[in-house]
Short mmCIF file of C-alpha atoms in Angstrom, two decimals:
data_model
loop_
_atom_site.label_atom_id
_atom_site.label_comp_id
_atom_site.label_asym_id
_atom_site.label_seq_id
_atom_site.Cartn_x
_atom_site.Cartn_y
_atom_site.Cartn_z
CA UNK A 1 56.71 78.33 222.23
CA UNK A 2 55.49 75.57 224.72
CA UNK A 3 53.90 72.38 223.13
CA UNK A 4 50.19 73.35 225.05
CA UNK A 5 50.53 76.59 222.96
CA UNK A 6 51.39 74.39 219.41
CA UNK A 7 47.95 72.56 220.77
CA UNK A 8 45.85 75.56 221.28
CA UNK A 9 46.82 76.80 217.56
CA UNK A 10 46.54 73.35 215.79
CA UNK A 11 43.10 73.03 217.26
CA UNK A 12 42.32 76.41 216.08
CA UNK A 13 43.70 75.81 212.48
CA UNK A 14 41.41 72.62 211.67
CA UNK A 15 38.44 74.22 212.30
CA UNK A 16 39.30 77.03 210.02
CA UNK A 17 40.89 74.63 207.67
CA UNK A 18 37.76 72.80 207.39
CA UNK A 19 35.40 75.80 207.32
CA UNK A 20 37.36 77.12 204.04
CA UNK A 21 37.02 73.33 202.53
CA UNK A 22 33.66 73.58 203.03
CA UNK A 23 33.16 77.02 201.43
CA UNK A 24 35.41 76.16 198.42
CA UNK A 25 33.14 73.11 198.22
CA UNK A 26 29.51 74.79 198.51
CA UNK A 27 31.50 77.24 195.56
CA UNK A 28 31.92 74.82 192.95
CA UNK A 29 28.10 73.44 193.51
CA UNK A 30 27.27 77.06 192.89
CA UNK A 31 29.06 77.43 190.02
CA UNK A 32 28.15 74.00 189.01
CA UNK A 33 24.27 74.84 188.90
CA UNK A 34 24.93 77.87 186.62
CA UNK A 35 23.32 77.02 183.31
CA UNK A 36 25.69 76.88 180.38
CA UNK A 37 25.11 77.31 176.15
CA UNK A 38 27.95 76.47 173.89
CA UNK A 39 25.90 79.14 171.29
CA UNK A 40 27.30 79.74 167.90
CA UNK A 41 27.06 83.03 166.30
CA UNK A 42 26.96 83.27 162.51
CA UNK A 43 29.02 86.51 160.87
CA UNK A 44 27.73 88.58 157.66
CA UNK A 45 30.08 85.99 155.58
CA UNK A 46 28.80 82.70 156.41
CA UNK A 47 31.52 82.19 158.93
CA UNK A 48 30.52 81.59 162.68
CA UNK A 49 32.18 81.97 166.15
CA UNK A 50 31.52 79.41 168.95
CA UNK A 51 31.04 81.05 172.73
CA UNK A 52 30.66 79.55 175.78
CA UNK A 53 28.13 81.13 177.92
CA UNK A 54 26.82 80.95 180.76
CA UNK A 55 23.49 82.30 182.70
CA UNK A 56 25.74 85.25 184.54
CA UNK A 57 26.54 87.00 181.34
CA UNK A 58 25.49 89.91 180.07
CA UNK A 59 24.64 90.89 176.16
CA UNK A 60 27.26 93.59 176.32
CA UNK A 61 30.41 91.10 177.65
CA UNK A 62 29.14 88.47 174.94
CA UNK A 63 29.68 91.50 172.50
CA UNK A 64 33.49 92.29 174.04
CA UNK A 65 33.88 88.95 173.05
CA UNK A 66 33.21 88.99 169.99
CA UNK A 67 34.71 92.14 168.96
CA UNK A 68 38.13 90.79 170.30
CA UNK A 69 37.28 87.28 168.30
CA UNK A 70 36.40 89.23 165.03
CA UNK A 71 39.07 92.12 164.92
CA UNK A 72 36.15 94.50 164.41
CA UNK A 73 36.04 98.23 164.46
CA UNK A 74 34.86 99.64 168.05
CA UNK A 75 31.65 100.73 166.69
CA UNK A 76 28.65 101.42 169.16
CA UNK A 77 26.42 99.66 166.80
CA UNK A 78 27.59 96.24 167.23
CA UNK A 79 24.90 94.08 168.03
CA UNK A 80 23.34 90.40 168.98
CA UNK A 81 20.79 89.89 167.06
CA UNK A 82 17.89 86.69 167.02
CA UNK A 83 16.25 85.67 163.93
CA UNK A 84 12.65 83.63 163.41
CA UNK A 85 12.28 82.31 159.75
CA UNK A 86 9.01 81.05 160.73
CA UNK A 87 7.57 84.78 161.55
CA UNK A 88 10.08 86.26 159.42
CA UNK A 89 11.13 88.73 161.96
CA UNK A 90 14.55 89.40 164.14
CA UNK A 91 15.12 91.39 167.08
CA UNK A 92 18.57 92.76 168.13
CA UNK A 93 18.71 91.97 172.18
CA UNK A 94 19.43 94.98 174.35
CA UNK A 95 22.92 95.17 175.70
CA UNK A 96 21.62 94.31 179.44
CA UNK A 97 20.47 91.74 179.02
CA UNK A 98 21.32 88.17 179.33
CA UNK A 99 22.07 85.65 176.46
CA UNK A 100 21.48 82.51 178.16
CA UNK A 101 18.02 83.73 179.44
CA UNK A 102 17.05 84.48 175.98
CA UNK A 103 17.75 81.82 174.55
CA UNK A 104 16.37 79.73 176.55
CA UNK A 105 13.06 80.99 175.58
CA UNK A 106 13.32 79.45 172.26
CA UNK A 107 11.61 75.58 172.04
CA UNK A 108 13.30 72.81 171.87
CA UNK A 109 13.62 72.00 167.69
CA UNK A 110 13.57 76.06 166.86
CA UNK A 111 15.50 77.23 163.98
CA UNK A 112 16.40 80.52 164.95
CA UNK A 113 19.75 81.77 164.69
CA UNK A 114 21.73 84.39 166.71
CA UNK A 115 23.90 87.00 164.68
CA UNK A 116 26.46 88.88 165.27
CA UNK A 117 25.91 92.54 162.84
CA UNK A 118 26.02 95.97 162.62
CA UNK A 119 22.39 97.90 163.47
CA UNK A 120 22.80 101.44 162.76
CA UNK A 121 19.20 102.36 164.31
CA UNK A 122 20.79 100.82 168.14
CA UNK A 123 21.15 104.15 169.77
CA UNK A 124 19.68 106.59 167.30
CA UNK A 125 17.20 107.98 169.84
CA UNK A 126 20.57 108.81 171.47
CA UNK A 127 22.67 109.91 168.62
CA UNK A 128 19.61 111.58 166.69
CA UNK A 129 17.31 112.65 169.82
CA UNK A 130 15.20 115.27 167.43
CA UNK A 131 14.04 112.83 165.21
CA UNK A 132 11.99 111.37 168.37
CA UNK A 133 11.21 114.42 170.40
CA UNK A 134 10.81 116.78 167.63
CA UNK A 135 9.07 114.28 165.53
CA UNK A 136 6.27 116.44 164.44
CA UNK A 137 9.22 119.21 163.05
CA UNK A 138 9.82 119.64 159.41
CA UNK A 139 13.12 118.02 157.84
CA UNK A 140 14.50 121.42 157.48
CA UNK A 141 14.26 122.55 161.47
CA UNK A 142 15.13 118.35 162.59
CA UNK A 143 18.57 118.19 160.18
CA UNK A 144 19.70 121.70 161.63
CA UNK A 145 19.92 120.60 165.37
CA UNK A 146 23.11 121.23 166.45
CA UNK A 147 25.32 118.78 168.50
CA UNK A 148 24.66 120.60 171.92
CA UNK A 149 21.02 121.19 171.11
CA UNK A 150 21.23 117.10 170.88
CA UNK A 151 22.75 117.04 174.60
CA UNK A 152 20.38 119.42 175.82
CA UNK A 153 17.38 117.07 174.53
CA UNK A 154 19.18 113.72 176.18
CA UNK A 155 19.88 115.79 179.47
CA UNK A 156 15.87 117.11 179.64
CA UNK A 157 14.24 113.81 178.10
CA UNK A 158 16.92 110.92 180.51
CA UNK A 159 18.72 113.12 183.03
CA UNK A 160 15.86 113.76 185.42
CA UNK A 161 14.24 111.56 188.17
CA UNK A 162 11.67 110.40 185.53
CA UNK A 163 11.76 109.34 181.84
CA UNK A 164 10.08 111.75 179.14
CA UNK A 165 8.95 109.00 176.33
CA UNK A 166 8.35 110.59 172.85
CA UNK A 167 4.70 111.58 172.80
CA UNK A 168 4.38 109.63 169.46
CA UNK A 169 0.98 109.28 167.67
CA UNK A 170 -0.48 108.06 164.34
CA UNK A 171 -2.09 106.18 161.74
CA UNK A 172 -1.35 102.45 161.86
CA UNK A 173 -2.54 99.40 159.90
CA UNK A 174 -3.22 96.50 162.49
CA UNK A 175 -4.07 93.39 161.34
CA UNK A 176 -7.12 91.06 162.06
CA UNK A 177 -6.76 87.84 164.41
CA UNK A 178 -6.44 85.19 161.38
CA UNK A 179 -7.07 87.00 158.78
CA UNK A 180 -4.87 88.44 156.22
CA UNK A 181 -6.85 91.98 156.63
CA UNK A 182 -5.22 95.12 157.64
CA UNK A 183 -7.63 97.94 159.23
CA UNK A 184 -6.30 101.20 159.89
CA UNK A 185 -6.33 102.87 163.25
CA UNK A 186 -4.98 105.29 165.57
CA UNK A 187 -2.51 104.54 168.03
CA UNK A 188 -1.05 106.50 170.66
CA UNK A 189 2.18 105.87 173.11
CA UNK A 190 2.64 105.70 176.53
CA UNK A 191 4.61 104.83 178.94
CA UNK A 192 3.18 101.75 179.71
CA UNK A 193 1.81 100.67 176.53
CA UNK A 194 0.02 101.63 173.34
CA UNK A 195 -3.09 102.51 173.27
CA UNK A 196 -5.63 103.08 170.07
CA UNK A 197 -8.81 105.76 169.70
CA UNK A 198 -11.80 103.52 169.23
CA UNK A 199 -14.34 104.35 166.60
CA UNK A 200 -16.75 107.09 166.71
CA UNK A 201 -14.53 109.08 169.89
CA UNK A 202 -11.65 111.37 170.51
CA UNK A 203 -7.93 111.10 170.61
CA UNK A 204 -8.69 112.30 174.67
CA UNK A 205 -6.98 110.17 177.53
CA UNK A 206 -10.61 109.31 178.69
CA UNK A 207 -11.57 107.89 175.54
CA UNK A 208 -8.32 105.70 174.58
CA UNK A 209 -8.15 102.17 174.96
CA UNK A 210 -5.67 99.60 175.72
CA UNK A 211 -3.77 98.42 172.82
CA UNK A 212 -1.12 96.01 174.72
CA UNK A 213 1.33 96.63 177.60
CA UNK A 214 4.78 96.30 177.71
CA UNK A 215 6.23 94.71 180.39
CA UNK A 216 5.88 90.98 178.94
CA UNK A 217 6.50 91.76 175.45
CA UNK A 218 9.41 92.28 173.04
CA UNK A 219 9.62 94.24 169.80
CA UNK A 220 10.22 92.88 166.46
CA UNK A 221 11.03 94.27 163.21
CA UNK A 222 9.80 91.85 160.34
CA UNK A 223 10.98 91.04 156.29
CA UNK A 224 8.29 90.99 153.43
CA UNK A 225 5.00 91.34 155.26
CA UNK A 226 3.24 92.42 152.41
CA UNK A 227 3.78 88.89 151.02
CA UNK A 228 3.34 87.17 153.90
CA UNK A 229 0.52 88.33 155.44
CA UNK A 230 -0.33 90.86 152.37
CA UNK A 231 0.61 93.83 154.56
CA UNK A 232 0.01 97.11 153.25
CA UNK A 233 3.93 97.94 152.96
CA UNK A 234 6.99 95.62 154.19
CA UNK A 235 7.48 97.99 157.04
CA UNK A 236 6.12 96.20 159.78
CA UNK A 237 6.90 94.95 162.87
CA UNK A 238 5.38 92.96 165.64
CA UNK A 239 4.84 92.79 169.77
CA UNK A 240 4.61 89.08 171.27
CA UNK A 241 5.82 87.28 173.96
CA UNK A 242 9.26 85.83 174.05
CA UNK A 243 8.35 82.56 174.51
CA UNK A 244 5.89 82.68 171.11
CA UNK A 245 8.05 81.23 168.48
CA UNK A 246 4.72 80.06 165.90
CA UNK A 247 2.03 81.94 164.59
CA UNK A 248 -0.33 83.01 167.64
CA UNK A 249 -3.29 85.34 167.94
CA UNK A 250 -1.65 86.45 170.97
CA UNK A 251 0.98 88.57 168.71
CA UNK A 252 -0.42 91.96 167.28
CA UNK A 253 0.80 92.63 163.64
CA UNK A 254 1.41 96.33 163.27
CA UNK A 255 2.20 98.24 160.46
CA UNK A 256 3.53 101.53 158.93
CA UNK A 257 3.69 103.55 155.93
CA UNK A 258 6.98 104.11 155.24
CA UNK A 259 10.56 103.45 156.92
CA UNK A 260 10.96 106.45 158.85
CA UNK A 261 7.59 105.98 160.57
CA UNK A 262 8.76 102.36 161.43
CA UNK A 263 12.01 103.49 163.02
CA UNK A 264 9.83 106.08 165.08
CA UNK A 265 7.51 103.30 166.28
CA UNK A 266 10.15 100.65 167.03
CA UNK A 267 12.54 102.64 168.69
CA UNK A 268 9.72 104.90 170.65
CA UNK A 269 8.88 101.54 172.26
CA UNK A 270 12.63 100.47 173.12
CA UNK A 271 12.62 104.30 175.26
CA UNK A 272 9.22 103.97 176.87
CA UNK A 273 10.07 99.83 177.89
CA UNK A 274 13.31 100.14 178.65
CA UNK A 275 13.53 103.76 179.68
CA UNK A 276 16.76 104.83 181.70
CA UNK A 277 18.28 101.39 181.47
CA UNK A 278 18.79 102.06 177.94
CA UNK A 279 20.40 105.07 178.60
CA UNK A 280 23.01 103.31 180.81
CA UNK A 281 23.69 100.81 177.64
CA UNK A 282 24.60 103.77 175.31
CA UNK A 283 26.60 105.32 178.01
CA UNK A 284 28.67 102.11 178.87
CA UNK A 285 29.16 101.23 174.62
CA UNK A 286 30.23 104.57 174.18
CA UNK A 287 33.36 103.93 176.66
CA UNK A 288 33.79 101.24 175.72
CA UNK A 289 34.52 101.92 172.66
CA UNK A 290 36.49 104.98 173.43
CA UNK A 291 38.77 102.39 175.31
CA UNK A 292 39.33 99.88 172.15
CA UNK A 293 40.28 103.25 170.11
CA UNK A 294 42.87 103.91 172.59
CA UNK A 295 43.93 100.49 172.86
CA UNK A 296 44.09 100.16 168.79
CA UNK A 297 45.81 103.65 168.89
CA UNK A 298 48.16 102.86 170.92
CA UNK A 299 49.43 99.62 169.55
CA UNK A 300 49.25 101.52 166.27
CA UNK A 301 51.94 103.98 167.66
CA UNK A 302 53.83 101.10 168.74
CA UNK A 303 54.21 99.04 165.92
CA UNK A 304 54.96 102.32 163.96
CA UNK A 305 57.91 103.58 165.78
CA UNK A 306 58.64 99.49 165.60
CA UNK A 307 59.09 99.81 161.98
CA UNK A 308 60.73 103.12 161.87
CA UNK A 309 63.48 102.07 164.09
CA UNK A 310 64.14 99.32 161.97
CA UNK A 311 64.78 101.35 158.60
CA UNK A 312 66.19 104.20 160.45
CA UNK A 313 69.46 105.92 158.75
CA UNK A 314 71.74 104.78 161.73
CA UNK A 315 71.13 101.08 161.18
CA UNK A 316 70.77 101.24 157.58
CA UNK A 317 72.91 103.27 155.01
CA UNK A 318 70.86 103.08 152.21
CA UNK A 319 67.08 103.85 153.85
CA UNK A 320 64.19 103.15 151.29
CA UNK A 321 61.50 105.78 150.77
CA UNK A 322 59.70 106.79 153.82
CA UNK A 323 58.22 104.47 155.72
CA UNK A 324 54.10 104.25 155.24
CA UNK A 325 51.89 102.69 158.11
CA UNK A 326 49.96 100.98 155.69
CA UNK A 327 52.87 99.04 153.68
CA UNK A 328 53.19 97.08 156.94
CA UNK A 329 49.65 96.27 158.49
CA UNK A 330 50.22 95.90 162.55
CA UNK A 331 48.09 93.02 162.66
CA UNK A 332 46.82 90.16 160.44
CA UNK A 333 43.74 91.11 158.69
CA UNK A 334 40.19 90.37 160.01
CA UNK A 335 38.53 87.59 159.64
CA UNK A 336 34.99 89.09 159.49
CA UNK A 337 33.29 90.12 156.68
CA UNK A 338 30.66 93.24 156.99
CA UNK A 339 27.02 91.47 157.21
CA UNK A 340 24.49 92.28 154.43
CA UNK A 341 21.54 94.90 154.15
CA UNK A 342 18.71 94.30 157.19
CA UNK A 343 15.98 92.50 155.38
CA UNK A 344 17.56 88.56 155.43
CA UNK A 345 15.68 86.27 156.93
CA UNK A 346 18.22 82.96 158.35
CA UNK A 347 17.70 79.79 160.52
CA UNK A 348 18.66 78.22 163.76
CA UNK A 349 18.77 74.75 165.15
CA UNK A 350 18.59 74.48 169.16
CA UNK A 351 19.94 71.15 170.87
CA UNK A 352 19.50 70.50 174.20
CA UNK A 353 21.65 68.15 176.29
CA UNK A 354 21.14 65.63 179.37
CA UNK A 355 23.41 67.38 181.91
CA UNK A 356 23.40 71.54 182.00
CA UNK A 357 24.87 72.53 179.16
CA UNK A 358 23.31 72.96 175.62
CA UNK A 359 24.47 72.98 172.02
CA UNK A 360 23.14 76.21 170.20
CA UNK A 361 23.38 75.39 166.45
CA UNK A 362 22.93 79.05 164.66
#
């Protein structure tokens, strides 16, 4: 190689050399700017896990974390969950959604706190589709769907082009701006909101009137209303802004007769806001936890034929009494207690810091 050819190629590599220092270098200030929370999640048992977390991250991968932190089962329920002591309600954020963005929402001095528990209602309108689409059935008729009847509903109501949302109706008590007075009314929901039949017309389209929308509200189940705000029952739940952390008349106070009718309601409004997207979160838990079992299977297998080799006749003359998988646990037991009944009502402190990370005390 001549030395004008070494010349021609050094020339060539500085300019490339530089161009990938620069890149690297514009990389880190990206990933510099991306807001941090050092968030701390309180278990069922008092105990608490610290995460770092930052504004890329989803709900869902904050819950892989967990479950490999905690040792828990690979149950689709698994869930995030805020609480407000001040309203007395909690909300269990949706699995696409992002943690950091969330709680960022909260003010400065909040005392929320962030959970980390098991929500059996998560993806009933996905394990139970009847009780939602079928609503107005008897018990009898809803209890004997069938599991491919239940696959058949899920393909017609979330497979097509457009989402079907339960065409739920029915009595509600709403309660009064400031005032500890609960009128009853009639609601109706849509797609895009719910809506109520004013007095003196018909439960016809023409005659219905806007009760809220939902695009810049969340949904909140709440604990002893009927104390509180002398509800008529403790099944209530609420529809406010995000960023509404105090008593506001720009929350409406909703409430039911009975459980059931609340898990209609609340859930109802997770399909029609979220619509497909929630589908997509059921979908992904479910493999997900399909691989954990597998993974847990596997090293359960392991471990097993581990301990059988170990006590087998060849390498010991005197074997004990057959070997039992649950003599000799494969791994150390968990560290997480189940949570309690839904109903408690916790707190949370929120720090902020000077540079861009915060200190989430929950």
């Amino acid at each position: 190689m001549t030395p004008s050819s070494n010349t021609a190629e050094s020339s060539q590599s500085k300019p490339q050399t530089k161009a990938e220092k620069i890149k690297l270098a514009l990389e880190k200030l990206k990933e510099a700017k991306v807001r941090k929370l050092i968030v701390k999640v309180l278990m069922g048992d008092g105990s608490s896990k610290t995460l770092m977390v930052n504004e890329r991250q989803t709900v869902r991968q904050v819950l892989d974390k967990l479950l490999e932190k905690t040792h828990c089962d690979s149950s689709i329920d698994w869930s995030v969950c805020e609480t407000n002591p001040e309203l007395q309600n909690e909300r269990g954020f949706e699995d696409h959604e992002y943690l950091v963005e969330l709680l960022c929402a909260w003010t400065r001095h909040s005392e929320n706190k962030i959970y980390f528990v098991l929500r059996p209602q998560k993806y009933v309108m996905f394990t139970d589709p009847q009780l939602f689409y079928m609503w107005k059935k008897s018990k009898t008729v809803l209890s004997g769907v069938n599991q491919q009847a239940k696959e058949l509903l899920i393909k017609e109501h979330f497979g097509g082009s457009t989402l079907i949302v339960p065409d739920l109706e029915g009595t509600l008590y709403l309660k009064e701006d400031g005032k500890k007075v609960w009128k009853s009314r009639y609601f109706v929901l849509r797609a895009s909101g719910i809506y109520y039949v004013p007095k003196g017309k018909t439960k016809s389209c023409s005659d219905l009137a806007c009760f809220v929308h939902f695009e810049k509200v969340n949904i909140y189940t709440t604990s002893n209303y009927k104390e509180k705000y002398r509800a008529p029952t403790n099944f209530c739940f609420i529809l406010k802004h995000p960023c509404i952390q105090k008593e506001s008349h720009y929350i409406k106070f909703l409430c039911c007769d009975n459980e059931h009718t609340l898990l209609l309601w609340v859930n109802s409004i997770r399909i029609a806001k979220y619509g497909a997207v929630l589908y997509k979160n059921y979908q992904e838990a479910v493999k997900r936890a399909s691989t954990l079992q597998g993974v847990d299977s596997a090293l359960h297998t392991d471990q097993y034929n581990g301990l059988t080799t170990q006590v087998s006749p060849q390498t010991n003359p005197n074997p004990p009494k057959t070997t039992n998988v649950e003599e000799y646990p494969h791994e150390p037991p968990p560290d997480f207690i189940p949570p309690p009944p839904p109903g408690h009502i916790c707190t949370l402190d929120h720090k902020k810091t000077h540079i861009r990370e915060r200190r989430l005390d929950l």
